[in-house]
Amino acid sequence: MFIIRLGYQLVNMKLEIFIKNFFNLITNLFVTFYIYIQAGQPPATYKGVFIMHDFNVEMNQYLTYCRTQKRLDGKTLKAYRIDLTQFGVSLAAAFPSLSSISELSPAILESYIATLHEQFKPKTVKRKLASLKAFFHYLDYRDRIVSNPYNKLHIKFREPVILPKTIPLPTIELLLSSIYHQYSYAATDFQRKNALRDAAVIELLFATGIRISELCSITPDDINLSNRTLLIFGKGSKERLLQIGNDDVVHTLLEYRKCYLPDIKR
């Protein structure tokens, strides 16, 4: 009796999974057919519906693989989904005669790349192509396609060189003069200490070019004012030793250490 009941439950579970998958399939096909009908496409172009469904199935399986096997975070998965969905929609609209992903050719990909260049900046195009390349590599790895059309493409384009924005020298001078004015004419010791702290921070940033995160992680052992050196632990735990060559900066740091020495020793 127990075995019969267990078998009945298993049959019900498989039936429930089948019904759920079948319902999803019908829903996807209905939605895609509706889009084509609203767009006024003739019945001869309905093959694009099937490649769209085929593409969506493969995309969802790929995203599941990225989430469970490659352990990618949610933001990366979201970006992949947006890039791949855009490719699938464009594919179904531009090449409705396709009936399978295996029919994709390098010429079709080149046409899509040209479309991307018309809509987005080079940096965005590069990211979208990276998403597409990883997807096709997965399809090839899983034997979903006969050959990878991406392997026959030679994609290389220049990105415009964008120079980093710099703070104008008059702005820096105004900032430092304002801080030192607050330090010289502070009404209380508390205001004077705060102005000295601000001066030490700004002077060290401009004198060394370190990142704000690196500045916040400096310990008393990392800075040696006797030989004017600063040890920085950057990205990837990489060390670099910087030289502080400006006398005014060294003087400000000495004043800061003298003022905040009790706090530093805690």
Tab-separated table of C-alpha atoms in Angstrom:
chain	number	residue	atom	x	y	z
A	1	MET	CA	0.000	0.000	0.000
A	2	PHE	CA	2.849	2.354	0.873
A	3	ILE	CA	4.630	1.592	-2.425
A	4	ILE	CA	1.457	2.238	-4.398
A	5	ARG	CA	0.925	5.563	-2.620
A	6	LEU	CA	4.554	6.575	-3.235
A	7	GLY	CA	4.288	5.708	-6.918
A	8	TYR	CA	1.105	7.746	-7.199
A	9	GLN	CA	2.868	10.774	-5.659
A	10	LEU	CA	5.791	10.457	-8.082
A	11	VAL	CA	3.420	10.313	-11.043
A	12	ASN	CA	1.636	13.418	-9.782
A	13	MET	CA	4.969	15.275	-9.366
A	14	LYS	CA	6.091	14.420	-12.914
A	15	LEU	CA	2.668	15.377	-14.249
A	16	GLU	CA	2.851	18.701	-12.407
A	17	ILE	CA	6.326	19.443	-13.842
A	18	PHE	CA	5.131	18.489	-17.361
A	19	ILE	CA	2.070	20.723	-17.090
A	20	LYS	CA	4.201	23.628	-15.821
A	21	ASN	CA	6.737	23.309	-18.653
A	22	PHE	CA	4.006	22.870	-21.243
A	23	PHE	CA	2.185	25.955	-19.936
A	24	ASN	CA	5.392	28.013	-20.134
A	25	LEU	CA	5.992	26.830	-23.697
A	26	ILE	CA	2.476	27.736	-24.824
A	27	THR	CA	2.687	31.121	-23.074
A	28	ASN	CA	5.983	32.017	-24.765
A	29	LEU	CA	4.709	30.983	-28.166
A	30	PHE	CA	1.434	32.896	-27.697
A	31	VAL	CA	3.210	36.084	-26.637
A	32	THR	CA	5.655	35.890	-29.531
A	33	PHE	CA	2.892	35.173	-32.058
A	34	TYR	CA	0.943	38.139	-30.701
A	35	ILE	CA	3.934	40.432	-31.169
A	36	TYR	CA	4.353	39.293	-34.757
A	37	ILE	CA	0.649	39.707	-35.512
A	38	GLN	CA	0.619	43.220	-34.015
A	39	ALA	CA	3.651	44.088	-36.113
A	40	GLY	CA	1.778	43.007	-39.239
A	41	GLN	CA	4.151	40.206	-40.183
A	42	PRO	CA	2.797	37.771	-42.788
A	43	PRO	CA	2.372	34.090	-41.817
A	44	ALA	CA	5.443	33.156	-43.893
A	45	THR	CA	7.709	34.857	-41.369
A	46	TYR	CA	6.436	32.918	-38.353
A	47	LYS	CA	9.633	30.826	-38.304
A	48	GLY	CA	11.160	33.644	-36.297
A	49	VAL	CA	8.796	32.729	-33.478
A	50	PHE	CA	10.382	29.326	-33.136
A	51	ILE	CA	13.973	30.565	-33.152
A	52	MET	CA	12.960	33.135	-30.545
A	53	HIS	CA	11.605	30.386	-28.322
A	54	ASP	CA	14.658	28.220	-29.034
A	55	PHE	CA	16.911	31.127	-28.132
A	56	ASN	CA	15.011	31.886	-24.904
A	57	VAL	CA	15.320	28.281	-23.748
A	58	GLU	CA	19.074	28.228	-24.383
A	59	MET	CA	19.508	31.641	-22.760
A	60	ASN	CA	17.683	30.598	-19.595
A	61	GLN	CA	19.742	27.414	-19.360
A	62	TYR	CA	22.927	29.432	-19.843
A	63	LEU	CA	21.981	31.932	-17.137
A	64	THR	CA	21.201	29.071	-14.778
A	65	TYR	CA	24.633	27.630	-15.560
A	66	CYS	CA	26.259	31.019	-14.846
A	67	ARG	CA	24.421	31.297	-11.544
A	68	THR	CA	24.946	27.753	-10.258
A	69	GLN	CA	28.278	26.737	-11.810
A	70	LYS	CA	30.194	29.964	-12.398
A	71	ARG	CA	28.647	31.614	-9.298
A	72	LEU	CA	28.209	34.996	-10.971
A	73	ASP	CA	26.507	37.738	-8.998
A	74	GLY	CA	23.046	39.105	-9.645
A	75	LYS	CA	24.162	42.276	-11.421
A	76	THR	CA	26.294	40.333	-13.913
A	77	LEU	CA	23.432	37.931	-14.610
A	78	LYS	CA	21.063	40.851	-15.142
A	79	ALA	CA	23.464	42.452	-17.633
A	80	TYR	CA	23.839	39.114	-19.460
A	81	ARG	CA	20.071	38.715	-19.683
A	82	ILE	CA	19.598	42.238	-21.069
A	83	ASP	CA	22.346	41.813	-23.686
A	84	LEU	CA	21.220	38.359	-24.807
A	85	THR	CA	17.516	39.276	-24.891
A	86	GLN	CA	18.341	42.250	-27.071
A	87	PHE	CA	20.254	39.972	-29.432
A	88	GLY	CA	17.396	37.450	-29.566
A	89	VAL	CA	14.743	40.071	-30.321
A	90	SER	CA	16.923	41.663	-32.999
A	91	LEU	CA	17.620	38.246	-34.490
A	92	ALA	CA	13.948	37.296	-34.732
A	93	ALA	CA	13.041	40.645	-36.276
A	94	ALA	CA	15.889	40.907	-38.799
A	95	PHE	CA	16.114	37.234	-39.800
A	96	PRO	CA	12.628	35.714	-39.377
A	97	SER	CA	13.411	32.869	-41.801
A	98	LEU	CA	15.794	31.262	-39.309
A	99	SER	CA	14.431	28.129	-37.689
A	100	SER	CA	17.298	27.190	-35.360
A	101	ILE	CA	20.216	28.750	-33.517
A	102	SER	CA	22.489	26.354	-35.422
A	103	GLU	CA	21.725	28.327	-38.588
A	104	LEU	CA	23.456	31.436	-37.259
A	105	SER	CA	26.392	32.499	-39.414
A	106	PRO	CA	29.260	34.988	-39.050
A	107	ALA	CA	27.495	37.236	-41.561
A	108	ILE	CA	24.441	37.464	-39.293
A	109	LEU	CA	26.625	38.342	-36.310
A	110	GLU	CA	28.462	40.982	-38.343
A	111	SER	CA	25.114	42.516	-39.283
A	112	TYR	CA	24.102	42.626	-35.617
A	113	ILE	CA	27.438	44.199	-34.626
A	114	ALA	CA	26.903	46.917	-37.235
A	115	THR	CA	23.473	47.592	-35.717
A	116	LEU	CA	24.997	47.889	-32.242
A	117	HIS	CA	27.523	50.455	-33.451
A	118	GLU	CA	24.664	52.584	-34.747
A	119	GLN	CA	22.908	52.586	-31.354
A	120	PHE	CA	25.581	52.495	-28.640
A	121	LYS	CA	28.991	53.797	-27.740
A	122	PRO	CA	32.049	51.572	-28.391
A	123	LYS	CA	32.454	50.688	-24.716
A	124	THR	CA	28.851	49.474	-24.486
A	125	VAL	CA	29.191	47.538	-27.748
A	126	LYS	CA	32.306	45.851	-26.407
A	127	ARG	CA	30.464	44.715	-23.275
A	128	LYS	CA	27.500	43.366	-25.232
A	129	LEU	CA	29.788	41.452	-27.564
A	130	ALA	CA	31.607	39.950	-24.579
A	131	SER	CA	28.263	38.674	-23.262
A	132	LEU	CA	27.423	37.236	-26.667
A	133	LYS	CA	30.836	35.600	-27.045
A	134	ALA	CA	30.542	33.862	-23.670
A	135	PHE	CA	27.051	32.635	-24.609
A	136	PHE	CA	28.218	31.110	-27.896
A	137	HIS	CA	31.178	29.533	-26.147
A	138	TYR	CA	28.674	27.856	-23.798
A	139	LEU	CA	26.547	26.630	-26.728
A	140	ASP	CA	29.626	25.196	-28.388
A	141	TYR	CA	30.767	23.593	-25.136
A	142	ARG	CA	27.350	21.968	-24.636
A	143	ASP	CA	27.189	20.873	-28.318
A	144	ARG	CA	24.070	22.962	-28.893
A	145	ILE	CA	25.537	24.260	-32.168
A	146	VAL	CA	27.566	22.517	-34.870
A	147	SER	CA	30.200	25.245	-35.031
A	148	ASN	CA	30.751	28.502	-33.210
A	149	PRO	CA	30.219	31.391	-35.681
A	150	TYR	CA	32.022	33.702	-33.267
A	151	ASN	CA	35.305	31.878	-33.907
A	152	LYS	CA	35.288	33.044	-37.519
A	153	LEU	CA	34.942	36.713	-36.635
A	154	HIS	CA	37.805	39.144	-36.283
A	155	ILE	CA	36.411	41.903	-34.103
A	156	LYS	CA	38.691	44.796	-33.329
A	157	PHE	CA	37.639	48.413	-33.124
A	158	ARG	CA	39.066	51.466	-31.480
A	159	GLU	CA	37.573	53.005	-28.423
A	160	PRO	CA	37.849	56.776	-28.071
A	161	VAL	CA	40.497	57.722	-25.557
A	162	ILE	CA	38.821	59.636	-22.744
A	163	LEU	CA	41.260	61.585	-20.639
A	164	PRO	CA	40.560	61.681	-16.912
A	165	LYS	CA	39.093	64.899	-15.609
A	166	THR	CA	41.463	66.947	-13.501
A	167	ILE	CA	40.842	69.609	-10.881
A	168	PRO	CA	41.992	73.019	-12.136
A	169	LEU	CA	44.986	74.454	-10.289
A	170	PRO	CA	43.110	77.600	-9.146
A	171	THR	CA	40.462	75.370	-7.531
A	172	ILE	CA	43.152	73.430	-5.648
A	173	GLU	CA	44.823	76.629	-4.479
A	174	LEU	CA	41.484	78.059	-3.333
A	175	LEU	CA	40.679	74.853	-1.444
A	176	LEU	CA	44.017	74.738	0.370
A	177	SER	CA	44.013	78.445	1.180
A	178	SER	CA	40.502	78.118	2.637
A	179	ILE	CA	41.569	75.188	4.849
A	180	TYR	CA	44.693	76.956	6.099
A	181	HIS	CA	42.670	80.102	6.765
A	182	GLN	CA	40.310	78.063	8.963
A	183	TYR	CA	43.341	76.561	10.718
A	184	SER	CA	44.949	79.954	11.408
A	185	TYR	CA	41.778	81.719	12.566
A	186	ALA	CA	39.959	78.875	14.309
A	187	ALA	CA	37.856	80.054	17.257
A	188	THR	CA	38.224	76.802	19.216
A	189	ASP	CA	40.762	73.998	19.535
A	190	PHE	CA	38.211	71.611	18.066
A	191	GLN	CA	37.890	73.687	14.880
A	192	ARG	CA	41.663	74.021	14.693
A	193	LYS	CA	42.180	70.259	14.937
A	194	ASN	CA	39.557	69.616	12.253
A	195	ALA	CA	41.169	72.132	9.901
A	196	LEU	CA	44.587	70.545	10.492
A	197	ARG	CA	43.126	67.116	9.727
A	198	ASP	CA	41.582	68.397	6.491
A	199	ALA	CA	44.854	70.023	5.466
A	200	ALA	CA	46.812	66.809	6.091
A	201	VAL	CA	44.320	64.757	4.058
A	202	ILE	CA	44.201	67.127	1.078
A	203	GLU	CA	47.952	67.736	1.029
A	204	LEU	CA	48.715	64.010	1.117
A	205	LEU	CA	46.213	63.230	-1.639
A	206	PHE	CA	47.583	65.876	-3.983
A	207	ALA	CA	51.248	65.190	-3.149
A	208	THR	CA	51.106	61.415	-3.720
A	209	GLY	CA	48.125	60.807	-6.015
A	210	ILE	CA	46.885	57.907	-3.890
A	211	ARG	CA	43.277	56.710	-3.885
A	212	ILE	CA	40.901	57.778	-1.115
A	213	SER	CA	40.470	54.120	-0.117
A	214	GLU	CA	44.255	53.793	0.185
A	215	LEU	CA	44.414	56.950	2.281
A	216	CYS	CA	41.795	55.588	4.677
A	217	SER	CA	43.763	52.358	5.166
A	218	ILE	CA	47.081	54.031	6.098
A	219	THR	CA	48.412	52.976	9.513
A	220	PRO	CA	51.056	54.789	11.639
A	221	ASP	CA	53.616	52.156	10.605
A	222	ASP	CA	53.041	52.849	6.904
A	223	ILE	CA	54.331	56.425	6.980
A	224	ASN	CA	57.901	57.414	7.836
A	225	LEU	CA	58.374	61.177	8.031
A	226	SER	CA	62.083	60.865	8.812
A	227	ASN	CA	62.925	59.572	5.344
A	228	ARG	CA	59.703	60.964	3.809
A	229	THR	CA	58.283	57.657	2.574
A	230	LEU	CA	54.763	56.274	2.486
A	231	LEU	CA	53.941	52.566	2.094
A	232	ILE	CA	50.693	51.915	0.239
A	233	PHE	CA	48.808	48.644	-0.169
A	234	GLY	CA	46.819	49.022	-3.375
A	235	LYS	CA	44.492	46.790	-5.339
A	236	GLY	CA	45.310	43.110	-5.210
A	237	SER	CA	47.424	43.671	-2.061
A	238	LYS	CA	50.183	45.193	-4.204
A	239	GLU	CA	52.703	47.306	-2.297
A	240	ARG	CA	54.286	50.495	-3.516
A	241	LEU	CA	56.622	52.895	-1.728
A	242	LEU	CA	56.017	56.588	-2.378
A	243	GLN	CA	58.336	59.512	-1.718
A	244	ILE	CA	56.964	62.727	-0.210
A	245	GLY	CA	59.128	65.447	-1.692
A	246	ASN	CA	57.261	68.620	-0.706
A	247	ASP	CA	58.503	70.304	2.488
A	248	ASP	CA	55.146	71.958	3.208
A	249	VAL	CA	53.365	68.594	3.052
A	250	VAL	CA	55.897	67.034	5.454
A	251	HIS	CA	55.501	69.976	7.818
A	252	THR	CA	51.694	69.633	7.792
A	253	LEU	CA	51.955	65.889	8.479
A	254	LEU	CA	54.349	66.525	11.383
A	255	GLU	CA	51.901	69.011	12.878
A	256	TYR	CA	49.093	66.520	12.421
A	257	ARG	CA	51.044	63.761	14.165
A	258	LYS	CA	51.939	66.055	17.059
A	259	CYS	CA	48.308	67.143	17.493
A	260	TYR	CA	46.734	63.679	17.111
A	261	LEU	CA	49.466	61.597	18.759
A	262	PRO	CA	47.304	60.596	21.770
A	263	ASP	CA	44.578	59.386	19.423
A	264	ILE	CA	47.082	57.555	17.193
A	265	LYS	CA	48.535	55.599	20.102
A	266	ARG	CA	45.129	54.253	21.153
